[in-house]
CSV table of C-alpha atoms in Angstrom, one decimal:
chain,number,residue,atom,x,y,z
A,1,MET,CA,0.0,0.2,0.0
A,2,ALA,CA,2.9,2.3,0.4
A,3,ASP,CA,3.4,2.1,-3.4
A,4,ARG,CA,0.3,3.8,-4.1
A,5,VAL,CA,-0.2,7.5,-5.0
A,6,PRO,CA,-2.9,9.9,-5.6
A,7,ILE,CA,-4.1,10.0,-9.3
A,8,GLU,CA,-2.8,13.6,-10.6
A,9,ASN,CA,0.9,14.0,-11.5
A,10,THR,CA,2.4,11.8,-8.8
A,11,ALA,CA,4.5,8.6,-9.0
A,12,THR,CA,6.2,6.1,-6.8
A,13,LEU,CA,10.0,6.6,-7.1
A,14,GLN,CA,11.0,3.9,-4.6
A,15,SER,CA,13.2,1.9,-7.0
A,16,ASP,CA,15.4,4.8,-7.8
A,17,ALA,CA,15.3,6.3,-4.3
A,18,LYS,CA,18.8,7.1,-2.3
A,19,VAL,CA,17.1,7.8,0.9
A,20,ASP,CA,14.9,5.3,3.2
A,21,VAL,CA,11.9,5.7,5.3
A,22,PHE,CA,11.2,3.8,8.5
A,23,TYR,CA,7.5,4.4,9.0
A,24,VAL,CA,5.7,3.4,12.3
A,25,HIS,CA,1.8,3.1,11.9
A,26,PRO,CA,-0.5,4.6,14.4
A,27,THR,CA,-3.0,2.5,16.5
A,28,THR,CA,-5.2,0.4,14.5
A,29,LEU,CA,-6.3,-2.0,17.3
A,30,LEU,CA,-9.6,-0.6,18.4
A,31,GLY,CA,-10.8,-3.5,20.7
A,32,GLY,CA,-10.5,-7.2,21.4
A,33,ALA,CA,-9.5,-9.3,24.5
A,34,GLY,CA,-5.9,-8.3,24.6
A,35,TRP,CA,-3.7,-5.3,25.2
A,36,ASN,CA,-1.6,-6.0,22.1
A,37,GLN,CA,-2.3,-7.0,18.6
A,38,SER,CA,-1.4,-10.5,17.5
A,39,LEU,CA,0.5,-10.2,14.3
A,40,ASP,CA,-1.8,-12.8,12.7
A,41,ASP,CA,-4.8,-10.7,13.3
A,42,GLU,CA,-5.7,-10.2,9.7
A,43,ASN,CA,-8.7,-7.8,10.2
A,44,THR,CA,-6.3,-5.4,12.0
A,45,ASN,CA,-3.5,-5.9,9.5
A,46,GLN,CA,-6.1,-5.1,6.7
A,47,ARG,CA,-7.2,-1.9,8.6
A,48,THR,CA,-3.5,-0.8,9.0
A,49,ASP,CA,-2.8,-1.4,5.3
A,50,TYR,CA,-5.8,0.3,3.9
A,51,THR,CA,-5.8,3.3,6.2
A,52,THR,CA,-2.4,4.2,7.5
A,53,ILE,CA,0.0,2.7,5.1
A,54,LEU,CA,-2.1,3.8,2.2
A,55,GLY,CA,-2.9,7.2,3.6
A,56,GLN,CA,0.3,8.1,5.3
A,57,ALA,CA,3.2,5.9,4.4
A,58,SER,CA,2.7,6.5,0.7
A,59,ALA,CA,3.3,10.2,1.2
A,60,PHE,CA,7.1,9.1,1.3
A,61,ASN,CA,7.2,7.2,-1.9
A,62,ALA,CA,8.5,10.1,-4.0
A,63,CYS,CA,11.7,10.2,-2.2
A,64,CYS,CA,12.3,7.0,-0.4
A,65,ARG,CA,12.2,3.4,-0.1
A,66,VAL,CA,9.6,2.8,2.3
A,67,TYR,CA,9.8,0.4,5.3
A,68,ALA,CA,6.8,-0.1,7.5
A,69,PRO,CA,7.1,-3.1,9.9
A,70,ARG,CA,4.2,-4.8,11.7
A,71,TYR,CA,4.5,-4.6,15.4
A,72,ARG,CA,2.6,-5.7,18.2
A,73,GLN,CA,1.0,-2.4,18.8
A,74,ALA,CA,-0.9,-1.4,22.0
A,75,THR,CA,-4.7,-1.0,21.8
A,76,LEU,CA,-6.1,2.3,22.1
A,77,LEU,CA,-7.2,1.8,25.8
A,78,SER,CA,-3.6,1.5,26.6
A,79,PHE,CA,-3.2,5.3,26.6
A,80,PHE,CA,-5.7,5.5,29.3
A,81,SER,CA,-3.9,3.0,31.7
A,82,PRO,CA,-0.4,4.3,31.4
A,83,GLN,CA,0.5,3.0,34.8
A,84,GLY,CA,-1.1,-0.3,34.6
A,85,ASP,CA,-1.6,-2.9,32.0
A,86,GLY,CA,-1.6,-0.2,29.4
A,87,GLY,CA,1.8,0.9,30.1
A,88,GLU,CA,3.1,-2.5,29.9
A,89,ALA,CA,1.5,-2.8,26.5
A,90,LEU,CA,3.1,0.3,25.1
A,91,LYS,CA,6.6,-1.0,26.5
A,92,LEU,CA,6.0,-4.3,24.6
A,93,ALA,CA,4.9,-2.4,21.4
A,94,TYR,CA,8.0,-0.1,21.5
A,95,ARG,CA,10.3,-3.3,22.0
A,96,ASP,CA,8.9,-4.6,18.7
A,97,VAL,CA,9.6,-1.3,16.9
A,98,ALA,CA,13.0,-1.0,18.4
A,99,ARG,CA,14.0,-4.5,17.2
A,100,ALA,CA,12.3,-3.9,13.8
A,101,PHE,CA,14.4,-0.8,13.4
A,102,ARG,CA,17.8,-2.6,14.4
A,103,PHE,CA,16.7,-5.3,11.9
A,104,TYR,CA,16.3,-2.7,9.2
A,105,MET,CA,19.7,-1.2,10.0
A,106,ASP,CA,21.5,-4.5,10.1
A,107,HIS,CA,19.8,-5.9,7.0
A,108,HIS,CA,18.5,-3.2,4.6
A,109,ASN,CA,19.9,0.3,5.1
A,110,ASN,CA,23.5,-0.4,4.0
A,111,GLY,CA,24.7,3.0,5.1
A,112,ARG,CA,22.1,4.9,3.4
A,113,PRO,CA,20.5,8.2,4.9
A,114,PHE,CA,17.0,7.6,6.4
A,115,ILE,CA,13.9,9.6,7.6
A,116,LEU,CA,11.7,8.4,10.6
A,117,ALA,CA,8.0,8.9,10.3
A,118,GLY,CA,5.0,7.9,12.2
A,119,HIS,CA,1.7,9.0,13.6
A,120,SER,CA,0.0,8.9,17.0
A,121,GLN,CA,1.2,5.7,18.7
A,122,GLY,CA,3.9,5.5,15.9
A,123,GLY,CA,5.0,8.9,16.9
A,124,PHE,CA,5.1,8.1,20.5
A,125,HIS,CA,7.3,5.3,19.8
A,126,LEU,CA,9.5,7.3,17.4
A,127,ASP,CA,10.0,9.8,20.2
A,128,THR,CA,11.6,7.2,22.3
A,129,LEU,CA,13.4,5.4,19.5
A,130,LEU,CA,14.9,8.8,18.6
A,131,GLY,CA,16.4,9.2,22.3
A,132,ASN,CA,17.5,5.7,22.6
A,133,GLU,CA,18.8,4.8,19.2
A,134,ILE,CA,19.6,8.1,17.3
A,135,ALA,CA,20.5,11.0,19.3
A,136,GLY,CA,24.2,11.3,20.1
A,137,THR,CA,25.0,8.2,18.1
A,138,PRO,CA,26.6,7.9,14.7
A,139,LEU,CA,23.1,7.2,13.3
A,140,GLU,CA,22.1,10.8,14.0
A,141,LYS,CA,24.3,11.9,11.1
A,142,LYS,CA,22.2,9.7,8.7
A,143,LEU,CA,19.0,11.1,9.9
A,144,VAL,CA,17.5,13.4,7.3
A,145,VAL,CA,14.6,14.3,9.2
A,146,ALA,CA,12.2,12.8,11.7
A,147,TYR,CA,8.2,13.0,11.7
A,148,PRO,CA,6.9,11.8,14.9
A,149,VAL,CA,3.5,13.2,14.2
A,150,GLY,CA,0.2,13.2,16.3
A,151,TYR,CA,1.8,12.9,19.7
A,152,TYR,CA,2.5,15.8,22.0
A,153,ILE,CA,6.4,15.7,22.5
A,154,ASP,CA,9.2,18.0,23.5
A,155,ASP,CA,12.7,18.0,22.5
A,156,SER,CA,14.1,15.8,25.4
A,157,ASN,CA,14.9,13.1,22.9
A,158,GLY,CA,17.8,15.3,22.0
A,159,ILE,CA,17.0,15.9,18.3
A,160,PRO,CA,16.7,19.7,17.3
A,161,ILE,CA,13.4,21.0,16.1
A,162,CYS,CA,13.1,21.8,12.4
A,163,ASP,CA,12.3,25.4,11.7
A,164,SER,CA,12.8,25.6,7.8
A,165,ALA,CA,11.9,23.4,5.0
A,166,GLU,CA,15.4,22.5,3.9
A,167,GLN,CA,16.7,21.8,7.5
A,168,THR,CA,18.1,18.4,8.1
A,169,GLY,CA,18.9,16.4,11.1
A,170,CYS,CA,15.7,17.6,12.9
A,171,GLN,CA,12.4,16.7,14.0
A,172,ALA,CA,8.9,18.3,12.9
A,173,THR,CA,5.5,17.2,14.4
A,174,TRP,CA,2.3,18.7,15.0
A,175,ASN,CA,-1.2,17.9,16.5
A,176,THR,CA,-4.1,19.4,14.6
A,177,LEU,CA,-7.0,21.2,16.1
A,178,SER,CA,-9.6,23.7,15.5
A,179,LEU,CA,-9.1,27.3,16.7
A,180,ASP,CA,-11.4,26.6,20.0
A,181,ALA,CA,-10.5,23.0,20.8
A,182,ARG,CA,-8.8,22.1,23.8
A,183,ALA,CA,-5.1,20.8,23.4
A,184,GLY,CA,-4.2,17.3,24.8
A,185,GLY,CA,-0.7,18.3,25.6
A,186,ALA,CA,1.6,20.9,27.1
A,187,ARG,CA,1.8,24.4,25.8
A,188,ASP,CA,5.6,23.9,25.1
A,189,SER,CA,5.0,20.8,22.9
A,190,ILE,CA,6.6,20.8,19.7
A,191,CYS,CA,4.6,22.2,16.8
A,192,VAL,CA,6.1,22.6,13.4
A,193,ASN,CA,3.6,23.9,10.8
A,194,PRO,CA,3.5,21.6,7.7
A,195,LEU,CA,2.5,24.4,5.4
A,196,ASN,CA,5.6,26.5,5.8
A,197,TRP,CA,7.7,24.3,8.1
A,198,SER,CA,8.3,26.9,10.7
A,199,ALA,CA,8.2,26.4,14.5
A,200,SER,CA,7.9,30.0,15.2
A,201,GLY,CA,4.1,30.4,14.9
A,202,LEU,CA,4.0,31.9,11.6
A,203,GLN,CA,0.6,31.6,10.1
A,204,ALA,CA,0.2,29.8,6.7
A,205,GLY,CA,-2.7,30.5,4.4
A,206,PHE,CA,-4.9,28.2,2.3
A,207,ASP,CA,-2.7,29.2,-0.6
A,208,GLU,CA,0.2,27.4,1.0
A,209,ASN,CA,-1.8,24.1,1.1
A,210,LEU,CA,-0.5,22.1,-1.7
A,211,GLY,CA,-3.1,19.5,-1.5
A,212,ALA,CA,-5.0,17.4,1.0
A,213,VAL,CA,-5.6,13.7,0.1
A,214,SER,CA,-8.6,11.7,1.8
A,215,PHE,CA,-7.7,8.1,1.3
A,216,ARG,CA,-10.8,6.3,2.6
A,217,ARG,CA,-10.7,2.6,3.0
A,218,GLU,CA,-13.5,2.0,0.3
A,219,GLN,CA,-11.6,3.7,-2.1
A,220,GLY,CA,-8.3,2.0,-1.3
A,221,THR,CA,-9.9,-1.4,-1.5
A,222,GLU,CA,-11.7,-0.8,-5.0
A,223,GLY,CA,-8.4,0.9,-6.3
A,224,ASN,CA,-10.1,4.2,-7.0
A,225,TYR,CA,-7.9,6.9,-5.7
A,226,PRO,CA,-9.0,10.4,-4.5
A,227,SER,CA,-8.1,13.7,-6.2
A,228,ILE,CA,-5.7,16.1,-4.6
A,229,GLU,CA,-7.6,19.0,-3.0
A,230,PRO,CA,-5.3,22.1,-2.6
A,231,GLY,CA,-6.3,24.8,-0.2
A,232,VAL,CA,-8.4,22.6,2.1
A,233,VAL,CA,-7.1,24.1,5.3
A,234,ASP,CA,-4.8,27.0,6.7
A,235,ALA,CA,-2.4,26.5,9.8
A,236,GLN,CA,-1.0,28.2,12.5
A,237,CYS,CA,0.8,26.7,15.4
A,238,SER,CA,-0.2,28.2,18.8
A,239,ASP,CA,0.7,27.1,22.5
A,240,GLY,CA,2.0,23.5,21.4
A,241,ALA,CA,-0.9,22.9,18.7
A,242,LEU,CA,-1.5,23.4,15.1
A,243,ARG,CA,-4.6,25.3,14.7
A,244,ILE,CA,-6.7,25.4,11.6
A,245,SER,CA,-9.5,28.0,11.1
A,246,GLU,CA,-11.8,26.3,8.5
A,247,ILE,CA,-12.0,23.0,6.4
A,248,ARG,CA,-13.0,23.9,2.7
A,249,SER,CA,-13.9,20.3,1.9
A,250,GLU,CA,-16.7,18.1,2.5
A,251,ASN,CA,-14.2,14.9,2.6
A,252,TYR,CA,-13.1,15.6,6.1
A,253,ASP,CA,-16.3,15.6,8.3
A,254,GLY,CA,-14.8,13.3,11.3
A,255,TYR,CA,-12.9,14.1,14.3
A,256,PHE,CA,-11.0,12.2,17.0
A,257,MET,CA,-13.0,11.8,20.4
A,258,THR,CA,-14.1,15.2,20.5
A,259,GLU,CA,-15.3,17.8,18.1
A,260,GLY,CA,-12.4,20.0,16.7
A,261,ASN,CA,-9.8,17.6,17.3
A,262,TYR,CA,-8.4,16.4,13.8
A,263,HIS,CA,-5.9,13.9,14.9
A,264,ILE,CA,-7.2,11.6,12.4
A,265,TYR,CA,-6.3,14.0,9.6
A,266,ASP,CA,-2.7,15.1,10.7
A,267,TYR,CA,-1.3,13.6,7.6
A,268,SER,CA,-4.4,13.7,5.1
A,269,PHE,CA,-4.8,17.7,5.5
A,270,PHE,CA,-1.0,18.3,4.6
A,271,TYR,CA,-0.2,15.2,2.4
A,272,MET,CA,1.1,16.8,-0.6
A,273,ASN,CA,3.3,19.3,1.7
A,274,ILE,CA,4.6,16.3,3.5
A,275,ARG,CA,5.3,14.5,0.3
A,276,GLU,CA,7.1,17.6,-1.2
A,277,ASN,CA,9.0,18.3,2.0
A,278,ALA,CA,10.4,14.7,2.3
A,279,VAL,CA,11.8,15.2,-1.3
A,280,VAL,CA,13.2,18.8,-0.4
A,281,ARG,CA,15.0,17.4,2.8
A,282,SER,CA,16.3,14.3,1.1
A,283,LYS,CA,17.8,16.4,-1.6
A,284,ALA,CA,19.4,18.9,0.7
A,285,TYR,CA,20.8,16.0,2.8
A,286,LEU,CA,22.3,14.4,-0.4
A,287,ALA,CA,23.6,17.8,-1.7
A,288,ALA,CA,25.5,18.4,1.4
A,289,GLU,CA,27.2,15.0,1.8
């Protein structure tokens, strides 16, 4: 599914890419008896493939070879029990992610520069991975950029915060909300605006949105891919969250848990900007080698 692209003027260029992406998917285990997904749970695997791999990991196939491992993700309820079984489930999930990353480095990387990308639970695990495996190690010099999107994090993992579109060796993350929705994290959480790649709070208008893409599961299953919709949202970082004033499309009518929380669209609203930026940063890194 990471090979798929929107229909207008886009193509997967993985076969010629000189940079890799290691992508960690968000929570797609929504229920069940256990705290962690069994890797042979085909219903959850399909949900992962036709939603997050298709709608998020595919954004990186213009710059990079995409590696998107399965892991024993923690159930959504784990985040509401961080001191109990939920916390243990998240630790198990992270151990899988770390092992998958080490396997990728040992067997597939071959000294190539790489991008780390993820969302929600994936962003949570990447935050830990950046601190444990990347910051202060030789691998930090191979990091093009990290996108641990959709989780409220600070810079304690040791990786600098991105503040321009071409900066490398940095991290960019955001959590998308309406103007009046309550943020779920600290006011000093990292927010990098994916429309202008600034961490300064500089507002970006609708004209800077290169295109939202709504990959709905039924579209992916049938093979009919949606159009790119430029100018769907504007964006501005404020108090640790990415605020949007309006949604100019009927294709984004959902929210996550509470009205005005657009967590589920953290990638979709900014799909083409993310796609372009991964190319820009990859080229900047390669040019500086």
